[in-house]
mmCIF file of C-alpha atoms in Angstrom:
data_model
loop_
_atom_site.group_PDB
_atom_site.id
_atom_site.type_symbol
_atom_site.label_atom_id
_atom_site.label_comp_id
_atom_site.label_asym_id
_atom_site.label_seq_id
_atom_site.Cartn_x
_atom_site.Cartn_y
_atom_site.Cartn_z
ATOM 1 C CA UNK A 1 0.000 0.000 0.000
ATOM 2 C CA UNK A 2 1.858 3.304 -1.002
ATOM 3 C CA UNK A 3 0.819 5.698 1.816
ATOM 4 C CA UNK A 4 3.473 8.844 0.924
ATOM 5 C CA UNK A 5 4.079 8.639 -2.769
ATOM 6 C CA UNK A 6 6.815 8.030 -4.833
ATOM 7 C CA UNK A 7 9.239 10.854 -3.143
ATOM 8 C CA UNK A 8 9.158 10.023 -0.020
ATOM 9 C CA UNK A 9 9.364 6.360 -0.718
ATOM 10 C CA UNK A 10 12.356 6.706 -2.856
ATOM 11 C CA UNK A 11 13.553 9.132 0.052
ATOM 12 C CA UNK A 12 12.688 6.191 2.947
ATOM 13 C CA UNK A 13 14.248 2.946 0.301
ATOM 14 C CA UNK A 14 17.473 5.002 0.134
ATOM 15 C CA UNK A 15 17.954 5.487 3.489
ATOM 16 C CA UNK A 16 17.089 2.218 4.674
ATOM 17 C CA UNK A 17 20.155 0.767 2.097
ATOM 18 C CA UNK A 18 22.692 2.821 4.556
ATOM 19 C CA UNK A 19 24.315 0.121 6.814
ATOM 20 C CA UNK A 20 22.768 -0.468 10.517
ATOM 21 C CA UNK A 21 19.820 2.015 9.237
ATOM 22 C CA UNK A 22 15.834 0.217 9.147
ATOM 23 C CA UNK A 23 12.869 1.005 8.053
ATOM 24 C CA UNK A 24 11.567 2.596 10.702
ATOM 25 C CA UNK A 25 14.895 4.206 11.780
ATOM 26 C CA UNK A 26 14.801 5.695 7.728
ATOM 27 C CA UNK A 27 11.376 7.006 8.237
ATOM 28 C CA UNK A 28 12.208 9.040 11.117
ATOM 29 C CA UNK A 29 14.880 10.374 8.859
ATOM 30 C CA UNK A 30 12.888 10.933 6.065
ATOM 31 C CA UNK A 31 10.712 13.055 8.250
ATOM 32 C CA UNK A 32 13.321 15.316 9.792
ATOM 33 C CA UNK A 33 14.691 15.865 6.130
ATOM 34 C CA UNK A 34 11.358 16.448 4.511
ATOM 35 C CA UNK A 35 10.942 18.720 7.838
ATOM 36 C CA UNK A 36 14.190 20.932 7.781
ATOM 37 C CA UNK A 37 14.584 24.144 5.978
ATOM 38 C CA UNK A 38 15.198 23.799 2.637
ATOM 39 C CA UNK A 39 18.488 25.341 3.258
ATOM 40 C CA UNK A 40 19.797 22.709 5.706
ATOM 41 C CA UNK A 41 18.619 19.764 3.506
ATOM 42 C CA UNK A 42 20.663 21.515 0.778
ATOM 43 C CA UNK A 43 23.795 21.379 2.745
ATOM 44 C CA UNK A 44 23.049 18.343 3.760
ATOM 45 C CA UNK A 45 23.063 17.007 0.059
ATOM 46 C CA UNK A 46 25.537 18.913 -1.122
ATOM 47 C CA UNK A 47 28.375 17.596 2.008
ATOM 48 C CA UNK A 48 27.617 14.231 1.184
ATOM 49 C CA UNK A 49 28.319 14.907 -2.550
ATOM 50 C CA UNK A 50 31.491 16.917 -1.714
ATOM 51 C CA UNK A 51 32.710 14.481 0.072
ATOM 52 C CA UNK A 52 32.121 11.769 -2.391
ATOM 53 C CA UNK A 53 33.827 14.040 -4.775
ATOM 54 C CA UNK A 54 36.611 15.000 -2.569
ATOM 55 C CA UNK A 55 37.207 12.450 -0.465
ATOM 56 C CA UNK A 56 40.607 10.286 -1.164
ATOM 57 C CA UNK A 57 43.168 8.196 0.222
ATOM 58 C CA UNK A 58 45.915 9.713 2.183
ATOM 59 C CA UNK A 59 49.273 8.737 -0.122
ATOM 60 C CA UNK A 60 50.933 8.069 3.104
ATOM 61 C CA UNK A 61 48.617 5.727 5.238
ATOM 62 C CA UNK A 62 45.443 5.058 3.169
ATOM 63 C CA UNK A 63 43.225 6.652 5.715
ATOM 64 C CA UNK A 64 40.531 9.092 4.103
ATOM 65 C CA UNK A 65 40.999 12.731 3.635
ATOM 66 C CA UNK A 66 40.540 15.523 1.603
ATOM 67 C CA UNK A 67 44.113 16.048 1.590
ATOM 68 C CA UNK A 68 47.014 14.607 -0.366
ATOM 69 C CA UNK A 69 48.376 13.447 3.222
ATOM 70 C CA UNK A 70 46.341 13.173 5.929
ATOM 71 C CA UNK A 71 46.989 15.244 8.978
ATOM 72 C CA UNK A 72 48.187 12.785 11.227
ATOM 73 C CA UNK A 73 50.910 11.802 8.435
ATOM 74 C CA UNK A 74 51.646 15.574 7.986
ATOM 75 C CA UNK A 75 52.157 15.917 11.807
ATOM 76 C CA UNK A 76 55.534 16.599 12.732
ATOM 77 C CA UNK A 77 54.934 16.389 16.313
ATOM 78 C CA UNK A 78 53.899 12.670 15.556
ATOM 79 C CA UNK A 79 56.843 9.811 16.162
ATOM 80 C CA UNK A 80 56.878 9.048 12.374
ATOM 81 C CA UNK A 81 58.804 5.643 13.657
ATOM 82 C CA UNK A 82 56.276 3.758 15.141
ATOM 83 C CA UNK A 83 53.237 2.261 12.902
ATOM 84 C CA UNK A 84 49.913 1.124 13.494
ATOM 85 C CA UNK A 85 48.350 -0.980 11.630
ATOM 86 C CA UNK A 86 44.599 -1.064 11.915
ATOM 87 C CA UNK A 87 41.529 -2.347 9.540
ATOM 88 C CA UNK A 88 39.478 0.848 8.522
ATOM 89 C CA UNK A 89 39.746 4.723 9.033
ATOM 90 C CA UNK A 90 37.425 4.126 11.919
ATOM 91 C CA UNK A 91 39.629 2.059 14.270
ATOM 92 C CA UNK A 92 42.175 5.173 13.753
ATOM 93 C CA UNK A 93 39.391 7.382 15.001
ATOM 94 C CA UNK A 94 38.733 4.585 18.158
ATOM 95 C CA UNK A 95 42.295 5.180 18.930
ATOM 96 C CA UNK A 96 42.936 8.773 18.514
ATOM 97 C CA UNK A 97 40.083 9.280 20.871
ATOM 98 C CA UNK A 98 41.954 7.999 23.690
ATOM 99 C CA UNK A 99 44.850 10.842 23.256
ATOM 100 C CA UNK A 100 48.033 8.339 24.389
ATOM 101 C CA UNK A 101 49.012 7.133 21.011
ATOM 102 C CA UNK A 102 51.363 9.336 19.235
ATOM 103 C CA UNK A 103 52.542 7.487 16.268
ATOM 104 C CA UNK A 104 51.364 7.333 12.710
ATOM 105 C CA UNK A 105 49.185 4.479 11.635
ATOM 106 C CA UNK A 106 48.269 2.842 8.394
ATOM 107 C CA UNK A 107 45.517 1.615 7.099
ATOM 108 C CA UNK A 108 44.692 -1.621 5.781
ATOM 109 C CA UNK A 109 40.891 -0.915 4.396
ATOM 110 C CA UNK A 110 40.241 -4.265 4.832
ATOM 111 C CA UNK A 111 41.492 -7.901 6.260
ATOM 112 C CA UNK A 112 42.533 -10.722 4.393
ATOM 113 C CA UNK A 113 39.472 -12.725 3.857
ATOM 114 C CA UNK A 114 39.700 -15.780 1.107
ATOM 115 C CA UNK A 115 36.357 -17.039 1.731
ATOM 116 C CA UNK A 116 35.353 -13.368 0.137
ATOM 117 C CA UNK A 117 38.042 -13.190 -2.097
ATOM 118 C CA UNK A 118 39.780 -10.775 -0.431
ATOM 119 C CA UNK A 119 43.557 -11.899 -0.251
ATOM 120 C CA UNK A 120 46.361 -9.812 0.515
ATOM 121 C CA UNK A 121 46.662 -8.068 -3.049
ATOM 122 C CA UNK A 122 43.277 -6.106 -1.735
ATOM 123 C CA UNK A 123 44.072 -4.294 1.354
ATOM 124 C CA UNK A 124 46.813 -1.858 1.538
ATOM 125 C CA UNK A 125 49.605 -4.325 2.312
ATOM 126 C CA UNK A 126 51.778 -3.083 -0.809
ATOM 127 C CA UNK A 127 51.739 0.465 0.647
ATOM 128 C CA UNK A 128 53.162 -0.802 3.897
ATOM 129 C CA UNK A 129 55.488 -2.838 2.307
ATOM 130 C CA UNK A 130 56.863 0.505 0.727
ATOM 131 C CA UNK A 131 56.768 2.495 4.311
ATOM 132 C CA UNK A 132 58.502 -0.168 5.842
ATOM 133 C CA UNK A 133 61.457 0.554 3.862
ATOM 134 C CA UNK A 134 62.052 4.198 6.116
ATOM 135 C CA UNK A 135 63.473 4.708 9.599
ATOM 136 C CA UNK A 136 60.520 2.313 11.166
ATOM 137 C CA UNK A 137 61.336 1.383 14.849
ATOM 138 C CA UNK A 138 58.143 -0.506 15.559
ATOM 139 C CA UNK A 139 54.943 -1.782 14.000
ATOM 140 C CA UNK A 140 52.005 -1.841 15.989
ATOM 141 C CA UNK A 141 49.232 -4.559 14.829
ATOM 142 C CA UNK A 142 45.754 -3.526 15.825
ATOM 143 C CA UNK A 143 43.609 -5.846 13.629
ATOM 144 C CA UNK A 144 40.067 -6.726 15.236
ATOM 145 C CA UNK A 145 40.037 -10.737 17.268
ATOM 146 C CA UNK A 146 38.459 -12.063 14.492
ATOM 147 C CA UNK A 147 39.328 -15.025 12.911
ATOM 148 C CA UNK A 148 39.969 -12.736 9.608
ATOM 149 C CA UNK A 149 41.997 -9.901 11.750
ATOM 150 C CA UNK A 150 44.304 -12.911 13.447
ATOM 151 C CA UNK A 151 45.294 -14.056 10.284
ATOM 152 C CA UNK A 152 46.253 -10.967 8.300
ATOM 153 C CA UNK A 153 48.146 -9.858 11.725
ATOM 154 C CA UNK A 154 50.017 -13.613 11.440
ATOM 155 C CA UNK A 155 50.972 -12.660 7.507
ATOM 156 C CA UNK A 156 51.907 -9.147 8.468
ATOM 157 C CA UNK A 157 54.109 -10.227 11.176
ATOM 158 C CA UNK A 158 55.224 -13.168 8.481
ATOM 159 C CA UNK A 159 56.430 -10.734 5.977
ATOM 160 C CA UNK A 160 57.729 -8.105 8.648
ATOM 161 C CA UNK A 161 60.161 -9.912 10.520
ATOM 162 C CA UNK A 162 62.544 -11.068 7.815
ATOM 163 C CA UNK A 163 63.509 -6.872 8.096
ATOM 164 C CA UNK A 164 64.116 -6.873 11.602
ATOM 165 C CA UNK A 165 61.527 -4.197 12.693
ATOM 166 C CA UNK A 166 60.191 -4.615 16.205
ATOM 167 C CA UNK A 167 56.661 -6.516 15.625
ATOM 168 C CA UNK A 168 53.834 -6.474 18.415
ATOM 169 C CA UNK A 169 50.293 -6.788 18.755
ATOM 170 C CA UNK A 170 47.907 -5.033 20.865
ATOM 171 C CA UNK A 171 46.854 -6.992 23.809
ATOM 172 C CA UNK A 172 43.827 -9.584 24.734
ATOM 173 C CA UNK A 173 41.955 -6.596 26.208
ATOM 174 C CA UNK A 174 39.794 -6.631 23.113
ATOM 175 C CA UNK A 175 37.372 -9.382 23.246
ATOM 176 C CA UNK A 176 37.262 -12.011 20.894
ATOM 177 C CA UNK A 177 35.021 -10.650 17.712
ATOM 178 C CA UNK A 178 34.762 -7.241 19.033
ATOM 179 C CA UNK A 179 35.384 -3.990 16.742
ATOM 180 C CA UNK A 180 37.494 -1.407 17.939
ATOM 181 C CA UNK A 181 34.861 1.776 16.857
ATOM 182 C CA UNK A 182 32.758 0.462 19.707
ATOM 183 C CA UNK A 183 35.070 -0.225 22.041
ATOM 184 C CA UNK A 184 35.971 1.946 25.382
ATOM 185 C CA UNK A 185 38.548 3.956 25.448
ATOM 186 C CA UNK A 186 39.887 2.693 28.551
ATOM 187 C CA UNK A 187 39.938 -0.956 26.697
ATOM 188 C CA UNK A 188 41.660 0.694 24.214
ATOM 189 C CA UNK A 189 44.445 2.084 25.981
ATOM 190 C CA UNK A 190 44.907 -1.004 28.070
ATOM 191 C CA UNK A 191 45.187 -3.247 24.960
ATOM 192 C CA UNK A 192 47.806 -0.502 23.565
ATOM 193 C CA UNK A 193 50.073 -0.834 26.988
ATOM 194 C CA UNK A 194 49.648 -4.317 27.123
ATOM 195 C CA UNK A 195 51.096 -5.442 23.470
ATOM 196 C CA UNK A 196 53.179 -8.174 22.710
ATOM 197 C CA UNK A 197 55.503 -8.623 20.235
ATOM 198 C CA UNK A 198 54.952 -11.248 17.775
#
């Protein structure tokens, strides 16, 4: 039964294709856009097309930016020696909320995953290859416990040690299958302190 029309449909259907985002949750949205000033839904429209237009990879450490190198890269009060290595630009948010870590990270967009077809010639493992070959004290693995995060921080810490860089991994404070957006920070400093090297 088509109660609103076509618009607000189409409106509701797109909105409800975002991830974690329902029906109902999409209808409330709907409403509040239909409802704002035309103004604000402009902007609104127009940031997320910016930043699909300007949005990039940093050349450094594959986070997203609208820069050629991400601020945390450009940073020269950052210890450019020590590396993180997470999954996605939002476990480098998780961990720059907690203020204590003041390296530079990279990031893999992705783990290695064969059962998707995602081996290690799809994530950013080429680009750390390359950084690898600087001044690099220590690298940092901060992969989710997943079954898919263990094993790309195994063939990381396979491919790093041959070139004698300091390897750890964060520590057990993360549980098993948790993601480190949602984690505390508290959890997340702990697991930093706690490392071990690999």
């Amino acid at each position: 039964m088509d109660i609103y029309g076509g618009e607000v449909n189409r409106l509701i259907e797109e909105l409800s294709s975002l991830p974690g985002i329902g029906t109902r949750t999409a209808q409330r949205l709907a409403f509040y856009i239909i409802g704002m000033p035309e103004d604000r839904a402009a902007a609104l429209a127009n940031s997320i097309l910016d930043a699909k237009k300007n949005i990039r990879y940093c050349k450094t450490c594959c986070t997203i930016t609208d820069r050629e190198e991400c601020p945390i890269c450009s940073s020269p009060t950052r210890n450019h020696k020590v590396i993180m290595v997470v999954e996605s630009p939002r476990d480098l948010a998780a961990y720059e909320r907690i203020g204590k870590y003041d390296g530079v990270y990279h990031v893999l967009n992705g783990v290695i995953n064969p059962s998707q077809g995602v081996g290690p010639a799809e994530i950013k493992l080429k680009e750390l290859m390359v950084r690898l070959r600087e001044d690099v004290d220590e690298l940092i693995i901060a992969t989710n416990s997943s079954v898919e995060g263990e094993a790309t921080a195994m063939y990381i810490s396979k491919m790093v040690k041959p070139a004698g860089i300091k390897v750890s991994r964060i520590a057990s404070g993360v549980p098993v299958g948790g993601d480190l957006e949602c984690i505390d920070e508290v959890t997340l400093l702990r697991a930093l302190d706690g490392r071990v090297m690999l």
